[in-house]
Amino acid sequence: MSKTTIEESATKINTLNNYEKDYFESYNNYGIHEEMLQDEVRTQSYRNAIKDCKHLFQGKIVLDVGCGTGILSMFAARNGAKHVIGVDMSSIIEKAQELVDLNGFSHKITLLRGKLEDIELPFEKVDIIISEWMGYFLLFESMLDTVLYARDKYLVDGGLIFPDKCSLHIAGIEDNEYKHEKTSFWENVYGFDYSPFIPLVMREPIVDIIDKNKVNTTANEIIEFDLNIVKLEDLTFEVPFHLKAKRNDTISGLVTWFDVVFPCPKKDVIPVSFSTGPFSAYTHWKQTLFYLQDDLECEVDDDLEGTLSCSPSKVNNRDLDIKIKYTFSAKGAIANIRSTKSENTYLLH
Amino acid sequence: MSKTTIEESATKINTLNNYEKDYFESYNNYGIHEEMLQDEVRTQSYRNAIKDCKHLFQGKIVLDVGCGTGILSMFAARNGAKHVIGVDMSSIIEKAQELVDLNGFSHKITLLRGKLEDIELPFEKVDIIISEWMGYFLLFESMLDTVLYARDKYLVDGGLIFPDKCSLHIAGIEDNEYKHEKTSFWENVYGFDYSPFIPLVMREPIVDIIDKNKVNTTANEIIEFDLNIVKLEDLTFEVPFHLKAKRNDTISGLVTWFDVVFPCPKKDVIPVSFSTGPFSAYTHWKQTLFYLQDDLECEVDDDLEGTLSCSPSKVNNRDLDIKIKYTFSAKGAIANIRSTKSENTYLLH
């Protein structure tokens, strides 16, 4: 069993490009870990999912991808894992080592600093992968790439991934007041015309808490990923949606969110899952909102059909290029006036 | 008159170190400019200060250090400047060029992308320097260094700097509930002992809005900088403070803020100024709070004396190492029990 120490693997950091450095350094502050740990929906879901599957962790080798402060590694160790390897690129792992020692898990948890793709693990195969890899709009920061790499290289046949299912959802919302405030500011900035900023504003998805009462269409699950089989190329996709207006109102934008499901402990038992949608309890992921260029005057049952495409940005592959094409088909007397089609592009960065 | 174009000077960006890249790239998003422009205390103060000194801008050459979207350059051009040079390292300057053109200032404003220290200006000397260089705790991000460099290299004798005076202030506050919530969380994180995080939490100053009713001591101005004469080495300092408790209460921490004053247009006219303190209107700088390790049980007129020292961090010189030493001298019967002294170190990053 070869062992890479935190210090040895840290030397690899010098091979990173600048975007990678920015990304990993953003996790050096304790503040981001405070926010994630205090997100009870997130952390308790992992705790419960692992605890409910205690029998599956007994005597198993577990890999924690992007272990941060080591909370998931300790959950696994506390629930019977034989050994846990936690890997993280950020210097927070030095603090994690202190916590592992302090909480009496030094003999059960090995922490390695480095990019998973670069370092050597002390085990050839692992039985279970645990990871909290999800970003805004599920895929922002694209840490899922690393989980899939770990799966393909290290996971035994029939091994488990926590969580192993996730899905993206979309619905229309009314949010005209804020949308117009946000754009009209640029029309007159202390007497100057700043309108070239308006397309920039419209191009940026907004990560915020969306009041469920603003949702005014049906919701669609647009894509589901099964982590046991999904491939890297599946994370670049174009998928259709078909929403129906639920009231006479205005559709100002589209809200998106994701749901996550953990492996099922036994037959006939409901697996642990959580949703980051507007109808569920707050999580630090909030929701991701895309304003449409148009304000769609809708009546009950009007159709909003289109596609959402998503791919890693070519400039920084942790950013996402997202495109939403839609056709809005109004009904009734002035259907022609209200109906429209459009193509909107966004950069989540 | 030699002229560096935005494209030419941009090539210099490749010579920056990683901390510098992080810093300049943080200004690429429009969001940060939205926040700064919408800070009316900030932007209106610059607008009013320049407008009130219109007679001083007539026919003058003006340098805008860190011009961002070009708002201050346009204020100067609108108020009679002969020519304005705006310099910024961030790619936002390309948007600024669009705004300058759109608003009809192309012939009056020249924008240059690059580090001021590296690029060549189209004028040997300038009559006025304008700059919004202030960071949290006044000196965070240390952009003042660049303003002083510009002053020494380009400003004519007797030239003006907008603003030209700034000062740092300190007072005690009661904030026990949040302070203890913030630290006690780490004592038991889902059953694990995370207490090694507590010293990290205490070491980080908090940038937040402090309710003026929480201030429970007198306030001190601890240092003033006259930008016409201050030297780079003056920005590393150790200064005394002497606060007196104003009520029977607990001093949980020290709140700091800064005030800024612009050049006076005429004798007997009050110059434009603003404060970022808890007794003034909101600004995006908020206040900077330093929790003390102790909770000081104070009675009216108890003395809190000490020193605050500040220097650029050796790791990243835009961060600040701050040290607060204090002696708390209580009066009355159990003065001995309440009195204490301590030394607290912080990193603003």
XYZ file of C-alpha atoms in Angstrom:
698
model
C 0.000 0.000 0.000
C 1.737 3.172 -1.202
C 0.785 6.314 0.633
C 0.846 9.881 -0.644
C 1.104 12.367 2.222
C -0.684 15.686 2.214
C 2.663 17.443 1.706
C 3.820 15.301 -1.202
C 0.646 15.553 -3.194
C 0.460 19.308 -2.558
C 3.479 19.851 -4.807
C 1.278 18.908 -7.754
C -0.699 22.101 -7.245
C 1.889 23.988 -9.245
C 0.793 22.228 -12.396
C -2.707 23.740 -12.278
C -3.858 26.422 -14.666
C -5.137 29.748 -13.342
C -8.833 28.958 -13.530
C -8.188 25.783 -11.560
C -6.219 27.736 -8.959
C -9.022 30.271 -8.569
C -11.459 27.430 -8.114
C -9.537 25.453 -5.533
C -8.445 28.563 -3.608
C -12.065 29.620 -3.222
C -12.403 26.657 -0.850
C -9.508 27.761 1.419
C -11.696 30.057 3.521
C -13.628 28.530 6.344
C -16.700 30.628 5.456
C -17.703 28.493 2.477
C -17.490 25.347 4.630
C -19.573 27.001 7.331
C -22.288 27.684 4.764
C -22.204 24.122 3.437
C -22.157 22.464 6.868
C -24.934 24.710 8.142
C -27.062 23.737 5.154
C -28.990 21.101 7.085
C -30.934 19.763 4.122
C -27.617 18.971 2.464
C -25.616 17.667 5.382
C -28.412 15.794 7.153
C -29.377 14.074 3.898
C -25.852 12.690 3.572
C -25.816 11.752 7.255
C -29.170 9.982 7.043
C -28.429 8.270 3.744
C -25.175 6.844 5.104
C -26.742 5.905 8.447
C -29.701 4.174 6.788
C -27.215 2.161 4.725
C -24.990 1.349 7.682
C -25.153 -2.363 6.804
C -23.776 -1.560 3.348
C -20.800 0.361 4.798
C -19.656 -2.424 7.163
C -16.060 -3.362 6.403
C -16.043 -1.403 3.151
C -13.387 0.812 1.528
C -14.860 4.235 0.832
C -13.608 7.112 -1.331
C -14.756 10.671 -0.530
C -14.258 12.855 -3.613
C -13.687 16.524 -2.672
C -13.798 15.791 1.046
C -13.501 19.415 2.271
C -13.544 19.394 6.071
C -14.002 15.600 6.067
C -17.591 15.500 7.301
C -18.725 12.776 4.860
C -15.573 10.735 5.525
C -16.377 10.825 9.237
C -20.013 9.869 8.613
C -18.756 6.830 6.684
C -16.176 5.927 9.348
C -18.767 6.317 12.112
C -21.091 3.951 10.257
C -18.742 1.031 9.921
C -16.500 1.683 6.924
C -13.245 -0.244 7.179
C -11.252 2.599 5.685
C -12.079 5.949 4.083
C -9.857 7.910 1.691
C -10.704 11.597 1.446
C -9.253 13.587 -1.446
C -9.302 17.347 -1.825
C -7.226 19.900 -3.652
C -7.835 22.772 -1.249
C -5.648 23.566 1.755
C -8.774 23.023 3.906
C -7.676 19.388 3.966
C -5.006 20.305 6.514
C -7.765 21.439 8.842
C -9.685 18.267 7.975
C -6.696 16.218 9.128
C -6.814 18.003 12.495
C -10.525 17.165 12.792
C -10.002 13.522 11.842
C -7.275 13.190 14.489
C -9.259 15.066 17.120
C -12.344 12.915 16.567
C -10.395 9.676 16.789
C -10.544 8.557 13.157
C -6.819 8.719 12.306
C -6.633 4.940 11.862
C -9.754 4.801 9.680
C -9.458 7.871 7.456
C -6.585 8.792 5.129
C -6.656 12.286 3.651
C -4.800 13.133 0.471
C -4.293 16.579 -0.949
C -4.267 16.817 -4.705
C -6.292 16.430 -7.873
C -7.846 12.978 -7.857
C -6.764 12.597 -11.481
C -3.100 13.085 -10.479
C -2.619 11.257 -7.206
C -2.172 7.636 -6.307
C -4.699 6.086 -3.923
C -3.628 3.607 -1.236
C -6.219 1.106 -2.565
C -6.621 -0.229 -6.064
C -10.385 -0.386 -5.788
C -13.038 1.057 -3.501
C -16.480 -0.310 -2.627
C -18.305 2.978 -2.214
C -17.834 6.529 -3.498
C -19.315 9.391 -1.501
C -19.171 12.938 -2.799
C -20.919 16.238 -2.463
C -20.066 17.509 -5.919
C -23.200 19.454 -6.863
C -22.932 23.115 -7.863
C -25.466 25.764 -8.781
C -27.714 24.499 -11.594
C -26.358 21.067 -10.562
C -23.419 21.156 -12.953
C -21.672 24.450 -12.209
C -18.041 23.864 -11.205
C -18.262 20.504 -13.040
C -16.915 18.482 -10.134
C -19.058 15.611 -11.390
C -16.338 15.006 -13.978
C -14.029 13.978 -11.149
C -16.623 11.693 -9.577
C -17.079 9.896 -12.897
C -13.298 9.600 -13.261
C -13.148 8.080 -9.768
C -16.000 5.698 -10.584
C -14.382 4.442 -13.790
C -10.942 4.022 -12.265
C -11.597 2.894 -8.708
C -15.131 1.639 -8.093
C -15.584 -2.154 -7.918
C -18.263 -3.705 -10.103
C -21.547 -3.272 -8.284
C -20.068 -0.580 -6.021
C -22.269 2.192 -4.687
C -22.224 5.957 -5.260
C -23.749 8.350 -2.699
C -25.819 10.021 -4.103
C -26.463 8.128 -7.344
C -29.387 9.892 -9.029
C -29.957 13.519 -9.796
C -32.290 15.468 -12.029
C -32.756 18.993 -13.369
C -36.139 20.750 -13.320
C -37.600 23.856 -14.922
C -40.705 26.060 -14.546
C -41.867 29.534 -15.546
C -42.102 32.414 -13.071
C -43.483 35.922 -12.840
C -40.832 38.356 -11.596
C -41.349 41.476 -13.677
C -40.761 44.099 -11.024
C -37.249 42.963 -10.128
C -36.400 42.097 -13.733
C -37.234 45.606 -14.886
C -35.578 47.290 -11.954
C -32.448 45.299 -12.736
C -32.358 46.337 -16.367
C -33.791 49.862 -16.239
C -31.077 51.023 -13.811
C -28.600 50.916 -16.717
C -30.674 53.181 -18.927
C -29.689 56.252 -16.945
C -26.730 56.026 -14.580
C -26.190 59.499 -13.079
C -27.131 61.000 -16.423
C -25.140 58.601 -18.610
C -26.435 55.915 -20.942
C -25.173 52.567 -19.617
C -27.507 50.471 -21.752
C -24.673 48.291 -23.154
C -24.787 46.610 -19.747
C -28.355 45.372 -20.279
C -27.442 42.405 -22.498
C -24.733 41.458 -19.967
C -27.263 41.502 -17.152
C -29.701 39.400 -19.136
C -27.006 36.873 -19.983
C -26.213 36.105 -16.332
C -28.372 33.523 -14.591
C -29.316 34.643 -11.088
C -28.765 32.343 -8.124
C -31.405 33.324 -5.599
C -34.352 32.139 -3.549
C -37.463 32.117 -5.717
C -40.766 32.438 -3.882
C -42.912 29.415 -4.815
C -45.866 31.744 -5.404
C -44.027 33.248 -8.359
C -44.087 29.928 -10.210
C -46.896 30.233 -12.729
C -46.471 27.249 -15.056
C -46.278 23.492 -14.699
C -42.793 22.132 -13.977
C -40.769 19.652 -16.061
C -37.972 17.311 -15.164
C -35.735 17.958 -18.154
C -32.939 15.481 -17.540
C -31.968 12.756 -15.098
C -28.482 11.417 -14.477
C -27.860 7.958 -13.090
C -24.340 8.254 -11.691
C -23.809 4.515 -12.027
C -23.866 4.742 -15.805
C -23.757 8.399 -16.928
C -20.844 9.317 -19.213
C -18.870 12.547 -19.345
C -20.314 13.392 -22.756
C -23.868 13.145 -21.352
C -23.140 16.311 -19.328
C -23.265 18.297 -22.570
C -26.898 18.088 -23.625
C -29.863 19.666 -25.355
C -33.215 18.658 -23.883
C -36.808 19.675 -24.583
C -39.299 21.189 -22.150
C -43.011 21.809 -22.458
C -44.594 24.020 -19.812
C -48.220 25.074 -19.480
C -49.313 28.357 -17.908
C -51.297 27.813 -14.716
C -52.811 31.288 -14.453
C -53.323 34.504 -16.408
C -50.052 36.248 -15.693
C -46.653 37.162 -17.143
C -43.792 34.718 -17.594
C -40.628 36.761 -16.979
C -38.158 33.953 -16.725
C -37.492 30.284 -16.112
C -36.460 28.916 -12.746
C -34.369 25.753 -12.570
C -33.366 23.467 -9.711
C -32.132 19.955 -9.063
C -33.159 16.967 -6.977
C -30.831 14.323 -5.590
C -31.503 10.700 -4.549
C -29.258 8.380 -2.513
C -28.969 4.599 -2.935
C -31.807 2.640 -1.440
C -30.896 0.742 1.745
C -33.408 -2.106 1.221
C -36.308 -3.090 -0.992
C -39.544 -1.350 -0.084
C -37.741 1.433 1.795
C -37.947 5.005 0.498
C -34.430 6.242 -0.222
C -33.140 9.519 1.201
C -33.535 12.380 -1.270
C -33.761 16.122 -1.311
C -34.889 18.841 -3.671
C -33.402 22.297 -4.125
C -36.572 23.597 -5.755
C -38.802 26.537 -4.830
C -41.354 24.183 -3.242
C -38.805 22.712 -0.820
C -36.854 23.941 2.203
C -33.978 26.377 1.708
C -30.601 25.050 0.634
C -27.435 27.034 -0.063
C -27.864 26.135 -3.747
C -31.053 28.208 -3.830
C -32.518 28.204 -7.374
C -31.080 29.375 -10.681
C -33.154 31.878 -12.592
C -32.923 32.723 -16.294
C -34.680 35.918 -17.329
C -36.206 35.760 -20.796
C -35.742 38.678 -23.160
C -39.502 38.800 -23.573
C -42.209 39.178 -20.960
C -44.726 36.544 -22.031
C -48.320 37.570 -21.361
C -49.862 34.196 -20.612
C -53.318 32.795 -20.057
C -54.177 29.487 -18.434
C -53.002 26.528 -20.560
C -50.865 28.563 -22.960
C -47.882 26.502 -24.099
C -44.237 27.348 -23.612
C -42.194 24.784 -25.506
C -38.514 24.750 -26.185
C -35.105 23.310 -25.504
C -32.405 23.956 -22.961
C -28.854 23.165 -23.945
C -25.882 23.145 -21.639
C -22.158 22.688 -22.189
C -18.966 23.529 -20.302
C -17.655 26.945 -21.370
C -14.681 26.796 -23.680
C -12.919 29.579 -21.747
C -13.229 28.011 -18.285
C -14.661 24.511 -18.224
C -16.112 24.988 -14.717
C -18.412 27.679 -16.188
C -21.483 26.706 -18.193
C -22.780 27.947 -21.526
C -26.552 27.585 -21.442
C -28.955 28.274 -24.278
C -32.737 28.400 -23.995
C -34.804 28.354 -27.191
C -38.563 28.617 -26.913
C -41.808 29.022 -28.744
C -44.631 30.559 -26.778
C -48.018 29.588 -28.224
C -50.817 31.689 -26.822
C -54.468 30.822 -27.321
C -57.590 32.945 -27.754
C -58.450 36.179 -29.544
C -55.106 38.025 -29.616
C -53.051 34.823 -29.710
C -51.033 36.156 -32.634
C -49.912 39.216 -30.740
C -48.964 37.341 -27.603
C -47.256 34.385 -29.283
C -43.527 34.626 -29.891
C -40.326 32.664 -30.223
C -36.838 33.488 -29.072
C -33.357 32.195 -28.383
C -31.524 33.337 -25.240
C -27.928 32.550 -24.314
C -26.444 32.615 -20.822
C -23.120 32.119 -19.101
C -23.130 30.732 -15.554
C -19.806 31.856 -14.051
C 1.714 62.109 -27.609
C 2.244 58.349 -27.639
C -0.874 56.302 -27.261
C -1.218 52.806 -25.827
C -4.340 51.107 -27.085
C -6.465 48.838 -24.941
C -5.217 45.861 -26.928
C -1.527 46.715 -26.680
C -1.500 47.305 -22.974
C -3.568 44.181 -22.375
C -0.640 42.029 -23.384
C 1.085 43.097 -20.178
C -1.508 41.131 -18.212
C 0.527 38.011 -18.753
C 3.218 39.326 -16.432
C 0.898 39.381 -13.386
C 1.212 36.915 -10.539
C -1.736 34.735 -9.567
C -2.960 36.876 -6.678
C -2.970 39.872 -9.004
C -4.916 37.914 -11.620
C -7.509 36.846 -9.054
C -7.854 40.448 -7.976
C -8.252 42.012 -11.397
C -10.501 39.213 -12.679
C -12.889 39.786 -9.784
C -13.753 43.076 -11.509
C -14.659 41.438 -14.847
C -18.252 40.701 -13.797
C -20.765 43.452 -14.170
C -22.304 42.613 -10.763
C -19.554 44.272 -8.749
C -19.910 47.444 -10.832
C -23.660 47.392 -10.352
C -23.140 47.309 -6.576
C -20.632 50.175 -6.671
C -22.673 52.358 -9.011
C -25.853 51.743 -7.042
C -24.063 52.809 -3.847
C -25.435 56.329 -3.992
C -23.436 57.653 -1.053
C -20.272 56.679 -2.921
C -21.171 57.692 -6.452
C -23.118 60.858 -5.640
C -20.266 62.072 -3.412
C -17.861 61.830 -6.335
C -20.388 63.430 -8.644
C -21.064 66.317 -6.248
C -17.408 66.836 -5.336
C -16.443 67.097 -9.012
C -19.437 69.282 -9.850
C -18.787 71.653 -6.936
C -15.203 72.013 -8.187
C -16.229 72.495 -11.810
C -14.126 75.683 -11.997
C -11.061 73.663 -10.960
C -11.608 71.070 -13.725
C -11.852 73.628 -16.575
C -9.226 72.852 -19.209
C -7.425 70.396 -16.974
C -5.797 67.018 -17.678
C -7.288 64.398 -15.362
C -6.136 60.868 -14.517
C -8.718 58.326 -13.279
C -6.903 55.509 -11.452
C -8.846 52.217 -11.633
C -11.559 53.717 -13.832
C -13.842 50.645 -13.962
C -16.881 51.504 -16.080
C -15.579 55.069 -16.530
C -18.167 56.856 -14.416
C -15.650 59.207 -12.718
C -13.927 59.914 -16.045
C -17.290 60.941 -17.492
C -18.070 63.114 -14.436
C -14.757 64.910 -15.006
C -15.333 65.260 -18.762
C -18.869 66.546 -18.197
C -17.522 69.169 -15.804
C -15.010 70.778 -18.107
C -11.863 68.649 -18.065
C -9.794 69.135 -21.219
C -8.843 65.468 -21.328
C -9.272 62.472 -19.047
C -7.150 59.320 -19.021
C -8.790 56.324 -17.408
C -6.628 53.344 -16.503
C -7.846 49.914 -15.431
C -6.454 46.429 -15.494
C -9.784 44.633 -15.752
C -11.498 43.708 -19.004
C -14.418 45.894 -17.867
C -12.521 48.722 -19.552
C -13.694 47.391 -22.908
C -17.257 47.982 -21.784
C -16.181 51.386 -20.469
C -14.912 52.278 -23.958
C -18.346 51.455 -25.362
C -19.957 53.743 -22.769
C -17.512 56.581 -23.449
C -18.239 56.358 -27.168
C -21.990 56.038 -26.671
C -22.105 59.066 -24.391
C -20.085 61.249 -26.776
C -16.825 61.509 -24.849
C -14.521 59.701 -27.293
C -12.555 62.884 -28.001
C -12.203 63.774 -24.316
C -11.523 60.440 -22.623
C -8.715 57.977 -23.382
C -8.986 54.569 -21.746
C -5.927 52.376 -21.238
C -5.956 48.795 -20.084
C -3.027 47.763 -17.921
C -1.278 48.234 -14.609
C -0.641 51.923 -14.119
C 2.893 51.071 -13.033
C 3.573 49.398 -16.389
C 1.909 51.529 -19.028
C 2.829 54.780 -20.694
C 0.388 57.677 -20.373
C -0.263 60.045 -23.289
C 0.620 62.999 -21.014
C 3.763 63.602 -19.003
C 1.866 65.297 -16.191
C -1.750 65.556 -15.051
C -3.464 68.331 -13.102
C -5.944 66.225 -11.170
C -6.119 62.603 -10.045
C -9.525 61.066 -9.386
C -9.830 57.570 -7.980
C -12.214 55.383 -6.060
C -9.570 53.165 -4.503
C -11.041 52.486 -1.051
C -11.565 48.895 0.096
C -13.058 47.331 3.191
C -11.343 48.733 6.299
C -10.190 51.486 3.904
C -6.960 49.733 2.941
C -8.064 46.252 1.830
C -6.970 45.557 -1.762
C -4.283 48.270 -1.269
C -5.169 50.137 -4.415
C -4.012 53.279 -2.622
C -0.456 52.179 -3.454
C -1.252 52.779 -7.123
C -2.783 56.198 -6.449
C 0.378 57.256 -4.595
C 2.498 55.934 -7.453
C 0.398 57.992 -9.890
C 0.699 61.072 -7.678
C 4.477 60.845 -7.430
C 5.021 60.181 -11.120
C 2.334 62.223 -12.861
C 0.720 64.886 -10.668
C 1.886 68.484 -11.232
C 3.004 70.475 -8.205
C -0.109 71.770 -6.528
C -2.304 69.271 -8.400
C -5.476 67.964 -6.788
C -6.507 64.480 -5.686
C -10.196 63.498 -5.413
C -10.659 62.531 -2.570
C -7.637 63.762 -0.647
C -8.341 63.007 3.013
C -9.441 59.812 4.688
C -9.499 58.526 8.241
C -10.055 55.277 10.130
C -12.334 55.055 13.162
C -12.964 52.522 15.918
C -15.553 51.877 18.653
C -16.682 49.036 20.913
C -19.888 47.093 20.299
C -22.098 44.551 22.030
C -22.828 41.603 19.735
C -22.670 38.559 21.989
C -25.531 36.580 20.585
C -24.188 36.385 17.053
C -20.587 36.052 18.226
C -21.439 33.002 20.317
C -23.680 31.485 17.699
C -20.849 31.859 15.209
C -18.338 30.085 17.423
C -20.497 27.538 19.253
C -21.649 25.949 15.973
C -18.165 24.443 15.635
C -18.260 22.746 19.017
C -20.629 20.062 17.774
C -21.052 19.596 14.037
C -23.382 16.614 13.515
C -21.744 14.928 16.499
C -18.132 15.795 15.616
C -15.795 18.194 17.380
C -14.940 20.962 14.916
C -13.478 23.309 17.522
C -10.203 23.809 15.582
C -12.293 26.099 13.395
C -13.020 28.496 16.254
C -9.643 30.303 16.141
C -10.037 30.627 12.349
C -13.464 32.194 12.767
C -12.167 34.610 15.381
C -9.241 35.602 13.173
C -11.489 36.765 10.318
C -12.826 40.306 10.478
C -16.480 40.450 9.495
C -17.685 42.921 6.879
C -21.283 43.643 7.766
C -23.802 46.311 8.687
C -23.495 47.106 12.391
C -26.600 48.536 14.046
C -25.641 51.864 15.626
C -27.453 50.847 18.809
C -24.873 48.138 19.346
C -22.086 50.709 19.713
C -21.494 51.005 23.446
C -18.265 53.014 23.787
C -16.966 56.344 22.614
C -15.395 56.323 19.143
C -11.846 57.275 18.173
C -10.349 58.459 14.935
C -7.205 56.353 14.991
C -5.416 57.588 11.884
C -5.840 60.150 9.124
C -4.205 60.081 5.703
C -3.631 63.237 3.671
C -3.264 61.881 0.154
C -1.274 64.920 -0.905
C 1.629 63.927 1.329
C 1.125 60.384 2.693
C 3.897 57.900 1.854
C 3.608 54.212 1.070
C 5.335 53.293 4.323
C 2.694 55.223 6.310
C 0.157 52.562 5.269
C 1.887 50.136 7.639
C 1.149 51.530 11.072
C 0.530 50.933 14.756
C -1.766 53.483 16.373
C -3.264 53.853 19.850
C -6.931 54.013 20.785
C -8.646 54.862 24.039
C -12.334 54.086 24.286
C -14.676 54.655 27.207
C -17.730 52.513 27.905
C -20.951 54.484 27.563
C -23.234 52.028 29.358
C -23.194 48.953 31.569
C -22.959 46.259 28.935
C -20.616 43.770 27.272
C -17.993 44.726 24.711
C -17.846 41.770 22.289
C -15.788 43.354 19.567
C -14.524 46.495 17.900
C -16.181 48.031 14.878
C -14.110 50.067 12.426
C -15.020 52.308 9.519
C -13.571 55.093 7.407
C -14.501 58.630 6.402
C -13.480 60.349 3.186
C -13.193 64.078 2.335
C -12.864 65.701 -1.106
C -10.892 68.866 -1.920
C -12.631 72.079 -0.936
C -13.970 74.070 -3.884
C -13.587 77.515 -2.203
C -12.767 79.069 1.137
C -15.673 79.003 3.587
C -17.430 76.193 1.701
C -17.904 72.829 3.375
C -16.217 70.165 1.252
C -18.052 67.034 0.122
C -17.404 64.110 2.463
C -18.958 60.845 3.486
C -18.677 58.366 6.311
C -19.006 54.595 6.126
C -19.674 54.349 9.860
C -22.605 52.803 11.733
C -24.100 56.264 12.363
C -24.266 57.085 8.642
C -26.288 55.865 5.652
C -25.526 52.444 4.177
C -22.605 52.056 1.802
C -21.379 48.876 0.111
C -18.287 49.055 2.343
C -20.522 48.440 5.391
C -18.365 48.258 8.532
C -15.534 45.938 9.525
C -15.959 44.104 12.807
C -13.250 42.461 14.882
C -14.499 40.082 17.564
C -12.370 40.083 20.724
C -11.437 36.772 22.302
C -12.888 38.083 25.583
C -16.347 39.388 26.329
C -15.594 42.506 28.345
C -18.187 43.155 31.055
C -18.143 46.949 31.129
C -19.614 49.688 33.281
C -19.983 53.324 32.314
C -16.582 55.035 31.941
C -14.508 51.851 32.028
C -11.415 52.250 29.862
C -10.467 50.160 26.874
C -7.016 51.229 25.763
C -4.780 49.643 23.199
C -3.189 49.729 19.812
C -4.230 48.634 16.354
C -1.511 47.717 13.911
C -1.969 47.047 10.236
C 0.351 45.862 7.482
C -0.026 44.241 4.071
C 0.055 40.444 4.364
C 3.324 38.890 3.282
C 1.493 36.138 1.378
C -0.775 38.408 -0.675
C -0.106 42.118 -0.327
C -3.743 43.019 -1.043
C -4.694 41.233 2.201
C -4.118 42.884 5.566
C -2.550 41.572 8.758
C -4.206 43.396 11.624
C -3.322 43.123 15.304
C -5.326 44.572 18.176
C -3.711 44.751 21.620
C -5.754 46.064 24.497
C -5.944 46.589 28.216
C -9.414 46.764 29.669
C -9.419 48.655 32.973
C -12.647 48.219 34.880
C -13.577 50.350 37.872
C -15.498 49.590 41.067
C -15.772 46.641 43.435
C -14.902 43.657 41.225
C -12.627 45.661 38.959
C -9.885 43.045 39.282
C -12.108 40.274 37.986
C -13.417 42.274 35.059
C -10.129 43.847 34.005
C -8.050 42.029 31.443
C -5.537 42.439 28.653
C -5.177 40.582 25.409
C -3.625 40.491 21.963
C -5.740 39.428 18.973
C -4.516 38.908 15.433
C -6.631 39.006 12.292
C -6.294 38.510 8.560
C -8.558 40.514 6.263
C -8.691 38.542 3.014
